[in-house]
Amino acid sequence: MQNSILDLKVIATKIRIDIIKMLNKAGSGHSGGSLSCVEILVALFWEKIKRTPENALDPDRDRFILSKGHGVPALYAVLAHRGVIPYDELFTLRKINSRLQGHPSRLDLPYVEASTGSLGQGLSIAQGIALAGKIDGKNYRVYCLLGDGEMQEGQVWEAIMSAPKFKLDNLCAIVDYNKGQIDGYVKDVMDIEPLVDKLRAFNWNVIEIDGHDFEQILTALDEAELVKGKPTFIVAHTVKGKGVSFMEDNHEWHGKAPNDEEAKLALAELEEQLNELLSQKMEAK
């Protein structure tokens, strides 16, 4: 691991601060599901995919598909912190003629692998890319992040059924299992449990983790690379709105951006968390 767990926590907190600032400036967007997937994205892009301006379009690059396209503010912030897009561009989110649309558009921003946001399609796209890699003899890996509400879509289960058939051990799916969707709690809208048992029954290698624990995330990603003959599905339990107390586990923040006062409160919490982490870093030196 190139970065310490403490380093990754600092990066994740900075990403959350940027998400709040972006959504506040845009006046619209999805807070809850952007905040819940931050550790997953940071672990991927700092320890596995390691996207840089030089390799962002390399044909042999590892791929990442954000199937839950509404969570794209988190991905944009990650790309900015990796230097792939200009940092100041983050604050054009959802503006007319901006490359940073409310859902990722590959036509506007080639650094995203697919235009997503019509829920249920991302895993199929990821499976196709993984299958192409196998056919072409490539060594790249394909990661796909889904939402839990999205897993109510039938197309997701078609991909879940077919990926093991083709022995796509270069494919790793991750579900951001924050238990909430726009209409309420997932279990009340259309329960997807027993999720782990279902995925194992479809012949996936399944790993269940705390999606905010970097050690667990990185261990799971390492294990996925070692599994041969079948794809891996990581069930990452997360908290919707993670990091901001009044947003946490509150589905009302699924598709809502903070106003100026709410943003001020959220940023105060996150900056306090950041300062505490930076103090820990100083003490560790």
PDB file of C-alpha atoms in Angstrom:
ATOM      1  CA  MET A   1       0.000   0.000   0.000  1.00  0.00           C
ATOM      2  CA  GLN A   2       1.526   3.300  -1.102  1.00  0.00           C
ATOM      3  CA  ASN A   3      -0.553   5.515   1.185  1.00  0.00           C
ATOM      4  CA  SER A   4      -1.153   5.072   4.909  1.00  0.00           C
ATOM      5  CA  ILE A   5      -4.705   4.593   6.164  1.00  0.00           C
ATOM      6  CA  LEU A   6      -4.434   8.025   7.770  1.00  0.00           C
ATOM      7  CA  ASP A   7      -3.421   9.564   4.427  1.00  0.00           C
ATOM      8  CA  LEU A   8      -6.445   7.964   2.764  1.00  0.00           C
ATOM      9  CA  LYS A   9      -8.758   9.274   5.500  1.00  0.00           C
ATOM     10  CA  VAL A  10      -7.425  12.790   4.929  1.00  0.00           C
ATOM     11  CA  ILE A  11      -8.037  12.491   1.181  1.00  0.00           C
ATOM     12  CA  ALA A  12     -11.563  11.149   1.759  1.00  0.00           C
ATOM     13  CA  THR A  13     -12.431  14.059   4.049  1.00  0.00           C
ATOM     14  CA  LYS A  14     -11.128  16.573   1.497  1.00  0.00           C
ATOM     15  CA  ILE A  15     -13.264  14.853  -1.161  1.00  0.00           C
ATOM     16  CA  ARG A  16     -16.339  15.191   1.072  1.00  0.00           C
ATOM     17  CA  ILE A  17     -15.637  18.893   1.577  1.00  0.00           C
ATOM     18  CA  ASP A  18     -15.461  19.373  -2.183  1.00  0.00           C
ATOM     19  CA  ILE A  19     -18.700  17.432  -2.722  1.00  0.00           C
ATOM     20  CA  ILE A  20     -20.561  19.773  -0.356  1.00  0.00           C
ATOM     21  CA  LYS A  21     -19.065  22.861  -2.012  1.00  0.00           C
ATOM     22  CA  MET A  22     -19.883  21.578  -5.507  1.00  0.00           C
ATOM     23  CA  LEU A  23     -23.470  20.690  -4.711  1.00  0.00           C
ATOM     24  CA  ASN A  24     -24.064  23.935  -2.851  1.00  0.00           C
ATOM     25  CA  LYS A  25     -22.767  25.998  -5.764  1.00  0.00           C
ATOM     26  CA  ALA A  26     -24.765  23.948  -8.272  1.00  0.00           C
ATOM     27  CA  GLY A  27     -27.943  24.242  -6.195  1.00  0.00           C
ATOM     28  CA  SER A  28     -28.928  20.700  -7.128  1.00  0.00           C
ATOM     29  CA  GLY A  29     -27.578  17.172  -7.114  1.00  0.00           C
ATOM     30  CA  HIS A  30     -27.281  14.079  -4.986  1.00  0.00           C
ATOM     31  CA  SER A  31     -25.701  14.480  -1.571  1.00  0.00           C
ATOM     32  CA  GLY A  32     -26.412  11.208   0.236  1.00  0.00           C
ATOM     33  CA  GLY A  33     -25.105   8.723  -2.302  1.00  0.00           C
ATOM     34  CA  SER A  34     -22.114  10.865  -3.253  1.00  0.00           C
ATOM     35  CA  LEU A  35     -20.942  11.026   0.363  1.00  0.00           C
ATOM     36  CA  SER A  36     -21.520   7.313   1.026  1.00  0.00           C
ATOM     37  CA  CYS A  37     -19.143   6.016  -1.653  1.00  0.00           C
ATOM     38  CA  VAL A  38     -16.105   8.207  -0.946  1.00  0.00           C
ATOM     39  CA  GLU A  39     -13.888   5.627   0.800  1.00  0.00           C
ATOM     40  CA  ILE A  40     -14.574   3.101  -1.949  1.00  0.00           C
ATOM     41  CA  LEU A  41     -13.509   5.539  -4.664  1.00  0.00           C
ATOM     42  CA  VAL A  42     -10.455   6.757  -2.757  1.00  0.00           C
ATOM     43  CA  ALA A  43      -9.281   3.178  -2.152  1.00  0.00           C
ATOM     44  CA  LEU A  44      -9.732   2.347  -5.828  1.00  0.00           C
ATOM     45  CA  PHE A  45      -8.145   5.449  -7.328  1.00  0.00           C
ATOM     46  CA  TRP A  46      -5.227   5.781  -4.907  1.00  0.00           C
ATOM     47  CA  GLU A  47      -4.316   2.121  -4.428  1.00  0.00           C
ATOM     48  CA  LYS A  48      -5.609   0.177  -7.446  1.00  0.00           C
ATOM     49  CA  ILE A  49      -6.544   2.182 -10.536  1.00  0.00           C
ATOM     50  CA  LYS A  50      -4.102   5.027  -9.790  1.00  0.00           C
ATOM     51  CA  ARG A  51      -5.436   7.272 -12.529  1.00  0.00           C
ATOM     52  CA  THR A  52      -3.071  10.010 -13.672  1.00  0.00           C
ATOM     53  CA  PRO A  53      -3.240  12.575 -16.491  1.00  0.00           C
ATOM     54  CA  GLU A  54      -0.769  10.421 -18.423  1.00  0.00           C
ATOM     55  CA  ASN A  55      -2.642   7.105 -18.206  1.00  0.00           C
ATOM     56  CA  ALA A  56      -6.235   8.368 -18.133  1.00  0.00           C
ATOM     57  CA  LEU A  57      -6.887   7.153 -21.695  1.00  0.00           C
ATOM     58  CA  ASP A  58      -4.308   4.348 -21.885  1.00  0.00           C
ATOM     59  CA  PRO A  59      -5.914   1.403 -23.743  1.00  0.00           C
ATOM     60  CA  ASP A  60      -4.437  -0.965 -21.130  1.00  0.00           C
ATOM     61  CA  ARG A  61      -5.761   1.017 -18.140  1.00  0.00           C
ATOM     62  CA  ASP A  62      -7.937  -0.495 -15.451  1.00  0.00           C
ATOM     63  CA  ARG A  63     -11.539   0.600 -15.961  1.00  0.00           C
ATOM     64  CA  PHE A  64     -14.065   2.021 -13.511  1.00  0.00           C
ATOM     65  CA  ILE A  65     -17.788   2.196 -14.293  1.00  0.00           C
ATOM     66  CA  LEU A  66     -19.951   4.335 -12.027  1.00  0.00           C
ATOM     67  CA  SER A  67     -23.246   2.551 -12.535  1.00  0.00           C
ATOM     68  CA  LYS A  68     -24.907   4.721  -9.854  1.00  0.00           C
ATOM     69  CA  GLY A  69     -24.302   7.755 -12.035  1.00  0.00           C
ATOM     70  CA  HIS A  70     -26.048  10.181  -9.672  1.00  0.00           C
ATOM     71  CA  GLY A  71     -23.081   9.770  -7.304  1.00  0.00           C
ATOM     72  CA  VAL A  72     -20.761  11.376  -9.857  1.00  0.00           C
ATOM     73  CA  PRO A  73     -19.791  14.437  -7.751  1.00  0.00           C
ATOM     74  CA  ALA A  74     -17.599  12.039  -5.761  1.00  0.00           C
ATOM     75  CA  LEU A  75     -15.963  10.753  -8.957  1.00  0.00           C
ATOM     76  CA  TYR A  76     -15.369  14.270 -10.307  1.00  0.00           C
ATOM     77  CA  ALA A  77     -13.702  15.273  -7.033  1.00  0.00           C
ATOM     78  CA  VAL A  78     -11.501  12.173  -7.191  1.00  0.00           C
ATOM     79  CA  LEU A  79     -10.461  12.944 -10.785  1.00  0.00           C
ATOM     80  CA  ALA A  80      -9.596  16.506  -9.771  1.00  0.00           C
ATOM     81  CA  HIS A  81      -7.501  15.375  -6.810  1.00  0.00           C
ATOM     82  CA  ARG A  82      -5.686  12.919  -9.081  1.00  0.00           C
ATOM     83  CA  GLY A  83      -4.905  15.797 -11.449  1.00  0.00           C
ATOM     84  CA  VAL A  84      -6.927  14.400 -14.342  1.00  0.00           C
ATOM     85  CA  ILE A  85      -9.247  17.418 -14.533  1.00  0.00           C
ATOM     86  CA  PRO A  86      -8.610  20.977 -13.287  1.00  0.00           C
ATOM     87  CA  TYR A  87      -9.644  21.465  -9.669  1.00  0.00           C
ATOM     88  CA  ASP A  88     -11.516  24.711 -10.392  1.00  0.00           C
ATOM     89  CA  GLU A  89     -13.660  22.879 -12.937  1.00  0.00           C
ATOM     90  CA  LEU A  90     -15.403  21.073 -10.073  1.00  0.00           C
ATOM     91  CA  PHE A  91     -17.417  24.191  -9.399  1.00  0.00           C
ATOM     92  CA  THR A  92     -18.963  24.172 -12.873  1.00  0.00           C
ATOM     93  CA  LEU A  93     -20.986  21.110 -11.835  1.00  0.00           C
ATOM     94  CA  ARG A  94     -24.391  21.011 -13.568  1.00  0.00           C
ATOM     95  CA  LYS A  95     -23.830  24.337 -15.323  1.00  0.00           C
ATOM     96  CA  ILE A  96     -24.744  24.837 -18.992  1.00  0.00           C
ATOM     97  CA  ASN A  97     -21.849  23.813 -21.281  1.00  0.00           C
ATOM     98  CA  SER A  98     -19.920  22.284 -18.363  1.00  0.00           C
ATOM     99  CA  ARG A  99     -18.214  18.946 -18.917  1.00  0.00           C
ATOM    100  CA  LEU A 100     -19.346  17.982 -15.427  1.00  0.00           C
ATOM    101  CA  GLN A 101     -22.969  17.092 -15.891  1.00  0.00           C
ATOM    102  CA  GLY A 102     -25.221  15.814 -13.109  1.00  0.00           C
ATOM    103  CA  HIS A 103     -24.668  12.288 -14.415  1.00  0.00           C
ATOM    104  CA  PRO A 104     -21.417  11.251 -16.127  1.00  0.00           C
ATOM    105  CA  SER A 105     -21.291  11.885 -19.872  1.00  0.00           C
ATOM    106  CA  ARG A 106     -18.452  10.236 -21.771  1.00  0.00           C
ATOM    107  CA  LEU A 107     -19.125  12.490 -24.757  1.00  0.00           C
ATOM    108  CA  ASP A 108     -18.374  15.530 -22.595  1.00  0.00           C
ATOM    109  CA  LEU A 109     -15.671  14.050 -20.381  1.00  0.00           C
ATOM    110  CA  PRO A 110     -13.645  11.205 -21.905  1.00  0.00           C
ATOM    111  CA  TYR A 111     -12.087  10.390 -18.520  1.00  0.00           C
ATOM    112  CA  VAL A 112     -15.295   8.647 -17.443  1.00  0.00           C
ATOM    113  CA  GLU A 113     -15.667   5.205 -18.964  1.00  0.00           C
ATOM    114  CA  ALA A 114     -19.394   5.295 -19.703  1.00  0.00           C
ATOM    115  CA  SER A 115     -22.393   7.583 -19.692  1.00  0.00           C
ATOM    116  CA  THR A 116     -24.486   6.295 -16.813  1.00  0.00           C
ATOM    117  CA  GLY A 117     -27.380   7.323 -14.639  1.00  0.00           C
ATOM    118  CA  SER A 118     -30.130   5.319 -16.284  1.00  0.00           C
ATOM    119  CA  LEU A 119     -29.943   2.831 -13.445  1.00  0.00           C
ATOM    120  CA  GLY A 120     -29.275  -0.850 -14.038  1.00  0.00           C
ATOM    121  CA  GLN A 121     -26.977  -0.598 -17.052  1.00  0.00           C
ATOM    122  CA  GLY A 122     -23.505  -0.179 -15.579  1.00  0.00           C
ATOM    123  CA  LEU A 123     -22.798  -3.788 -14.659  1.00  0.00           C
ATOM    124  CA  SER A 124     -23.710  -4.900 -18.179  1.00  0.00           C
ATOM    125  CA  ILE A 125     -21.302  -2.319 -19.611  1.00  0.00           C
ATOM    126  CA  ALA A 126     -18.579  -3.436 -17.201  1.00  0.00           C
ATOM    127  CA  GLN A 127     -19.169  -7.069 -18.107  1.00  0.00           C
ATOM    128  CA  GLY A 128     -18.814  -6.261 -21.799  1.00  0.00           C
ATOM    129  CA  ILE A 129     -15.520  -4.453 -21.218  1.00  0.00           C
ATOM    130  CA  ALA A 130     -14.245  -7.318 -19.057  1.00  0.00           C
ATOM    131  CA  LEU A 131     -15.209  -9.871 -21.704  1.00  0.00           C
ATOM    132  CA  ALA A 132     -13.477  -7.801 -24.380  1.00  0.00           C
ATOM    133  CA  GLY A 133     -10.356  -7.756 -22.224  1.00  0.00           C
ATOM    134  CA  LYS A 134     -10.422 -11.542 -21.974  1.00  0.00           C
ATOM    135  CA  ILE A 135     -10.893 -11.950 -25.727  1.00  0.00           C
ATOM    136  CA  ASP A 136      -8.103  -9.468 -26.504  1.00  0.00           C
ATOM    137  CA  GLY A 137      -5.714 -11.028 -24.000  1.00  0.00           C
ATOM    138  CA  LYS A 138      -5.485  -7.834 -21.944  1.00  0.00           C
ATOM    139  CA  ASN A 139      -4.583  -7.751 -18.253  1.00  0.00           C
ATOM    140  CA  TYR A 140      -6.693  -4.787 -17.196  1.00  0.00           C
ATOM    141  CA  ARG A 141      -9.301  -5.114 -14.467  1.00  0.00           C
ATOM    142  CA  VAL A 142     -12.816  -3.675 -14.535  1.00  0.00           C
ATOM    143  CA  TYR A 143     -14.480  -2.244 -11.435  1.00  0.00           C
ATOM    144  CA  CYS A 144     -18.173  -1.337 -11.290  1.00  0.00           C
ATOM    145  CA  LEU A 145     -19.862   0.559  -8.461  1.00  0.00           C
ATOM    146  CA  LEU A 146     -23.609   0.043  -8.125  1.00  0.00           C
ATOM    147  CA  GLY A 147     -26.230   1.513  -5.828  1.00  0.00           C
ATOM    148  CA  ASP A 148     -28.333  -0.760  -3.651  1.00  0.00           C
ATOM    149  CA  GLY A 149     -31.615   0.672  -4.919  1.00  0.00           C
ATOM    150  CA  GLU A 150     -30.287   0.100  -8.414  1.00  0.00           C
ATOM    151  CA  MET A 151     -30.052  -3.604  -7.656  1.00  0.00           C
ATOM    152  CA  GLN A 152     -33.825  -3.768  -7.875  1.00  0.00           C
ATOM    153  CA  GLU A 153     -33.388  -3.497 -11.671  1.00  0.00           C
ATOM    154  CA  GLY A 154     -33.798  -6.678 -13.698  1.00  0.00           C
ATOM    155  CA  GLN A 155     -30.896  -5.904 -16.024  1.00  0.00           C
ATOM    156  CA  VAL A 156     -28.519  -6.018 -13.055  1.00  0.00           C
ATOM    157  CA  TRP A 157     -29.541  -9.607 -12.360  1.00  0.00           C
ATOM    158  CA  GLU A 158     -29.098 -10.617 -15.995  1.00  0.00           C
ATOM    159  CA  ALA A 159     -25.491  -9.430 -15.731  1.00  0.00           C
ATOM    160  CA  ILE A 160     -25.116 -11.157 -12.359  1.00  0.00           C
ATOM    161  CA  MET A 161     -26.284 -14.379 -14.005  1.00  0.00           C
ATOM    162  CA  SER A 162     -24.057 -14.143 -17.080  1.00  0.00           C
ATOM    163  CA  ALA A 163     -20.710 -12.857 -15.743  1.00  0.00           C
ATOM    164  CA  PRO A 164     -19.874 -16.133 -13.928  1.00  0.00           C
ATOM    165  CA  LYS A 165     -20.770 -18.088 -17.086  1.00  0.00           C
ATOM    166  CA  PHE A 166     -17.920 -16.329 -18.877  1.00  0.00           C
ATOM    167  CA  LYS A 167     -15.557 -16.763 -15.889  1.00  0.00           C
ATOM    168  CA  LEU A 168     -14.843 -13.030 -15.738  1.00  0.00           C
ATOM    169  CA  ASP A 169     -12.319 -13.006 -12.918  1.00  0.00           C
ATOM    170  CA  ASN A 170     -11.136  -9.601 -14.195  1.00  0.00           C
ATOM    171  CA  LEU A 171     -14.479  -8.088 -13.109  1.00  0.00           C
ATOM    172  CA  CYS A 172     -15.119  -6.716  -9.623  1.00  0.00           C
ATOM    173  CA  ALA A 173     -18.550  -5.307  -8.778  1.00  0.00           C
ATOM    174  CA  ILE A 174     -19.102  -3.274  -5.617  1.00  0.00           C
ATOM    175  CA  VAL A 175     -22.457  -2.261  -4.183  1.00  0.00           C
ATOM    176  CA  ASP A 176     -22.636   0.930  -2.142  1.00  0.00           C
ATOM    177  CA  TYR A 177     -25.105  -0.572   0.326  1.00  0.00           C
ATOM    178  CA  ASN A 178     -26.263   2.576   2.122  1.00  0.00           C
ATOM    179  CA  LYS A 179     -29.792   1.164   2.576  1.00  0.00           C
ATOM    180  CA  GLY A 180     -31.564   4.217   1.113  1.00  0.00           C
ATOM    181  CA  GLN A 181     -33.021   5.332  -2.204  1.00  0.00           C
ATOM    182  CA  ILE A 182     -35.039   8.311  -3.351  1.00  0.00           C
ATOM    183  CA  ASP A 183     -38.370   6.864  -2.186  1.00  0.00           C
ATOM    184  CA  GLY A 184     -37.212   5.629   1.218  1.00  0.00           C
ATOM    185  CA  TYR A 185     -35.345   2.699   2.703  1.00  0.00           C
ATOM    186  CA  VAL A 186     -34.447  -0.042   0.221  1.00  0.00           C
ATOM    187  CA  LYS A 187     -36.016  -2.717   2.427  1.00  0.00           C
ATOM    188  CA  ASP A 188     -39.347  -0.878   2.308  1.00  0.00           C
ATOM    189  CA  VAL A 189     -39.347  -0.088  -1.428  1.00  0.00           C
ATOM    190  CA  MET A 190     -38.193  -3.493  -2.717  1.00  0.00           C
ATOM    191  CA  ASP A 191     -36.041  -5.533  -0.360  1.00  0.00           C
ATOM    192  CA  ILE A 192     -32.946  -7.057  -1.986  1.00  0.00           C
ATOM    193  CA  GLU A 193     -32.075  -9.313   0.949  1.00  0.00           C
ATOM    194  CA  PRO A 194     -30.678 -11.898   1.417  1.00  0.00           C
ATOM    195  CA  LEU A 195     -28.206 -10.211  -0.937  1.00  0.00           C
ATOM    196  CA  VAL A 196     -25.020 -12.108  -0.068  1.00  0.00           C
ATOM    197  CA  ASP A 197     -26.764 -15.481  -0.341  1.00  0.00           C
ATOM    198  CA  LYS A 198     -28.292 -14.528  -3.692  1.00  0.00           C
ATOM    199  CA  LEU A 199     -24.965 -13.458  -5.165  1.00  0.00           C
ATOM    200  CA  ARG A 200     -23.243 -16.634  -3.978  1.00  0.00           C
ATOM    201  CA  ALA A 201     -26.070 -18.675  -5.492  1.00  0.00           C
ATOM    202  CA  PHE A 202     -25.256 -17.014  -8.839  1.00  0.00           C
ATOM    203  CA  ASN A 203     -21.644 -18.271  -8.424  1.00  0.00           C
ATOM    204  CA  TRP A 204     -19.894 -15.001  -7.592  1.00  0.00           C
ATOM    205  CA  ASN A 205     -17.059 -14.744  -5.119  1.00  0.00           C
ATOM    206  CA  VAL A 206     -18.711 -12.534  -2.491  1.00  0.00           C
ATOM    207  CA  ILE A 207     -16.985 -10.413   0.164  1.00  0.00           C
ATOM    208  CA  GLU A 208     -19.000  -8.476   2.765  1.00  0.00           C
ATOM    209  CA  ILE A 209     -17.320  -5.434   4.339  1.00  0.00           C
ATOM    210  CA  ASP A 210     -17.703  -2.090   6.083  1.00  0.00           C
ATOM    211  CA  GLY A 211     -17.537   0.287   3.112  1.00  0.00           C
ATOM    212  CA  HIS A 212     -16.010   3.075   5.210  1.00  0.00           C
ATOM    213  CA  ASP A 213     -13.141   0.971   6.600  1.00  0.00           C
ATOM    214  CA  PHE A 214     -10.101   1.371   4.356  1.00  0.00           C
ATOM    215  CA  GLU A 215      -8.396  -1.749   5.645  1.00  0.00           C
ATOM    216  CA  GLN A 216     -11.455  -3.869   4.856  1.00  0.00           C
ATOM    217  CA  ILE A 217     -11.919  -2.259   1.432  1.00  0.00           C
ATOM    218  CA  LEU A 218      -8.289  -2.770   0.414  1.00  0.00           C
ATOM    219  CA  THR A 219      -8.200  -6.342   1.722  1.00  0.00           C
ATOM    220  CA  ALA A 220     -11.320  -7.131  -0.302  1.00  0.00           C
ATOM    221  CA  LEU A 221      -9.855  -5.582  -3.456  1.00  0.00           C
ATOM    222  CA  ASP A 222      -6.650  -7.580  -2.951  1.00  0.00           C
ATOM    223  CA  GLU A 223      -8.642 -10.796  -2.558  1.00  0.00           C
ATOM    224  CA  ALA A 224     -10.620 -10.056  -5.719  1.00  0.00           C
ATOM    225  CA  GLU A 225      -7.392  -9.944  -7.731  1.00  0.00           C
ATOM    226  CA  LEU A 226      -6.418 -13.425  -6.527  1.00  0.00           C
ATOM    227  CA  VAL A 227      -9.700 -15.166  -7.343  1.00  0.00           C
ATOM    228  CA  LYS A 228      -9.600 -17.150 -10.586  1.00  0.00           C
ATOM    229  CA  GLY A 229     -12.467 -18.431 -12.700  1.00  0.00           C
ATOM    230  CA  LYS A 230     -15.266 -16.248 -11.341  1.00  0.00           C
ATOM    231  CA  PRO A 231     -16.042 -12.544 -10.782  1.00  0.00           C
ATOM    232  CA  THR A 232     -16.049 -10.918  -7.350  1.00  0.00           C
ATOM    233  CA  PHE A 233     -18.887  -8.938  -5.796  1.00  0.00           C
ATOM    234  CA  ILE A 234     -18.054  -6.740  -2.793  1.00  0.00           C
ATOM    235  CA  VAL A 235     -21.062  -5.914  -0.619  1.00  0.00           C
ATOM    236  CA  ALA A 236     -19.947  -2.691   1.065  1.00  0.00           C
ATOM    237  CA  HIS A 237     -22.167  -1.580   3.928  1.00  0.00           C
ATOM    238  CA  THR A 238     -22.165   2.222   4.033  1.00  0.00           C
ATOM    239  CA  VAL A 239     -24.041   5.161   5.540  1.00  0.00           C
ATOM    240  CA  LYS A 240     -25.965   7.503   3.285  1.00  0.00           C
ATOM    241  CA  GLY A 241     -24.702  11.057   3.763  1.00  0.00           C
ATOM    242  CA  LYS A 242     -21.589   9.817   5.604  1.00  0.00           C
ATOM    243  CA  GLY A 243     -19.602  12.536   7.355  1.00  0.00           C
ATOM    244  CA  VAL A 244     -22.398  15.064   7.815  1.00  0.00           C
ATOM    245  CA  SER A 245     -24.491  14.314  10.903  1.00  0.00           C
ATOM    246  CA  PHE A 246     -27.797  15.743   9.686  1.00  0.00           C
ATOM    247  CA  MET A 247     -27.507  13.923   6.343  1.00  0.00           C
ATOM    248  CA  GLU A 248     -26.497  10.519   7.679  1.00  0.00           C
ATOM    249  CA  ASP A 249     -29.031   7.701   7.189  1.00  0.00           C
ATOM    250  CA  ASN A 250     -31.573  10.199   5.904  1.00  0.00           C
ATOM    251  CA  HIS A 251     -32.994   9.333   2.485  1.00  0.00           C
ATOM    252  CA  GLU A 252     -34.400  12.859   2.180  1.00  0.00           C
ATOM    253  CA  TRP A 253     -30.842  13.852   1.202  1.00  0.00           C
ATOM    254  CA  HIS A 254     -30.755  11.373  -1.674  1.00  0.00           C
ATOM    255  CA  GLY A 255     -31.349  13.964  -4.387  1.00  0.00           C
ATOM    256  CA  LYS A 256     -31.033  17.224  -2.478  1.00  0.00           C
ATOM    257  CA  ALA A 257     -28.229  19.791  -2.404  1.00  0.00           C
ATOM    258  CA  PRO A 258     -27.435  21.815   0.714  1.00  0.00           C
ATOM    259  CA  ASN A 259     -28.428  25.469   0.774  1.00  0.00           C
ATOM    260  CA  ASP A 260     -25.958  28.062   2.063  1.00  0.00           C
ATOM    261  CA  GLU A 261     -26.777  27.563   5.743  1.00  0.00           C
ATOM    262  CA  GLU A 262     -26.792  23.773   5.468  1.00  0.00           C
ATOM    263  CA  ALA A 263     -23.514  23.846   3.553  1.00  0.00           C
ATOM    264  CA  LYS A 264     -21.968  26.036   6.238  1.00  0.00           C
ATOM    265  CA  LEU A 265     -22.952  23.529   8.937  1.00  0.00           C
ATOM    266  CA  ALA A 266     -21.789  20.550   6.875  1.00  0.00           C
ATOM    267  CA  LEU A 267     -18.445  22.146   6.051  1.00  0.00           C
ATOM    268  CA  ALA A 268     -17.851  23.048   9.691  1.00  0.00           C
ATOM    269  CA  GLU A 269     -18.292  19.379  10.650  1.00  0.00           C
ATOM    270  CA  LEU A 270     -16.061  18.116   7.859  1.00  0.00           C
ATOM    271  CA  GLU A 271     -13.340  20.688   8.466  1.00  0.00           C
ATOM    272  CA  GLU A 272     -13.296  19.712  12.144  1.00  0.00           C
ATOM    273  CA  GLN A 273     -12.826  16.088  11.073  1.00  0.00           C
ATOM    274  CA  LEU A 274     -10.044  17.122   8.687  1.00  0.00           C
ATOM    275  CA  ASN A 275      -8.232  19.127  11.352  1.00  0.00           C
ATOM    276  CA  GLU A 276      -8.373  16.170  13.734  1.00  0.00           C
ATOM    277  CA  LEU A 277      -6.883  13.878  11.071  1.00  0.00           C
ATOM    278  CA  LEU A 278      -4.146  16.393  10.269  1.00  0.00           C
ATOM    279  CA  SER A 279      -3.322  16.632  13.963  1.00  0.00           C
ATOM    280  CA  GLN A 280      -3.015  12.853  14.090  1.00  0.00           C
ATOM    281  CA  LYS A 281      -0.640  12.995  11.122  1.00  0.00           C
ATOM    282  CA  MET A 282       1.528  15.574  12.875  1.00  0.00           C
ATOM    283  CA  GLU A 283       1.633  13.458  16.035  1.00  0.00           C
ATOM    284  CA  ALA A 284       2.598  10.378  14.005  1.00  0.00           C
ATOM    285  CA  LYS A 285       5.679  12.086  12.555  1.00  0.00           C
TER     286      LYS A 285
END
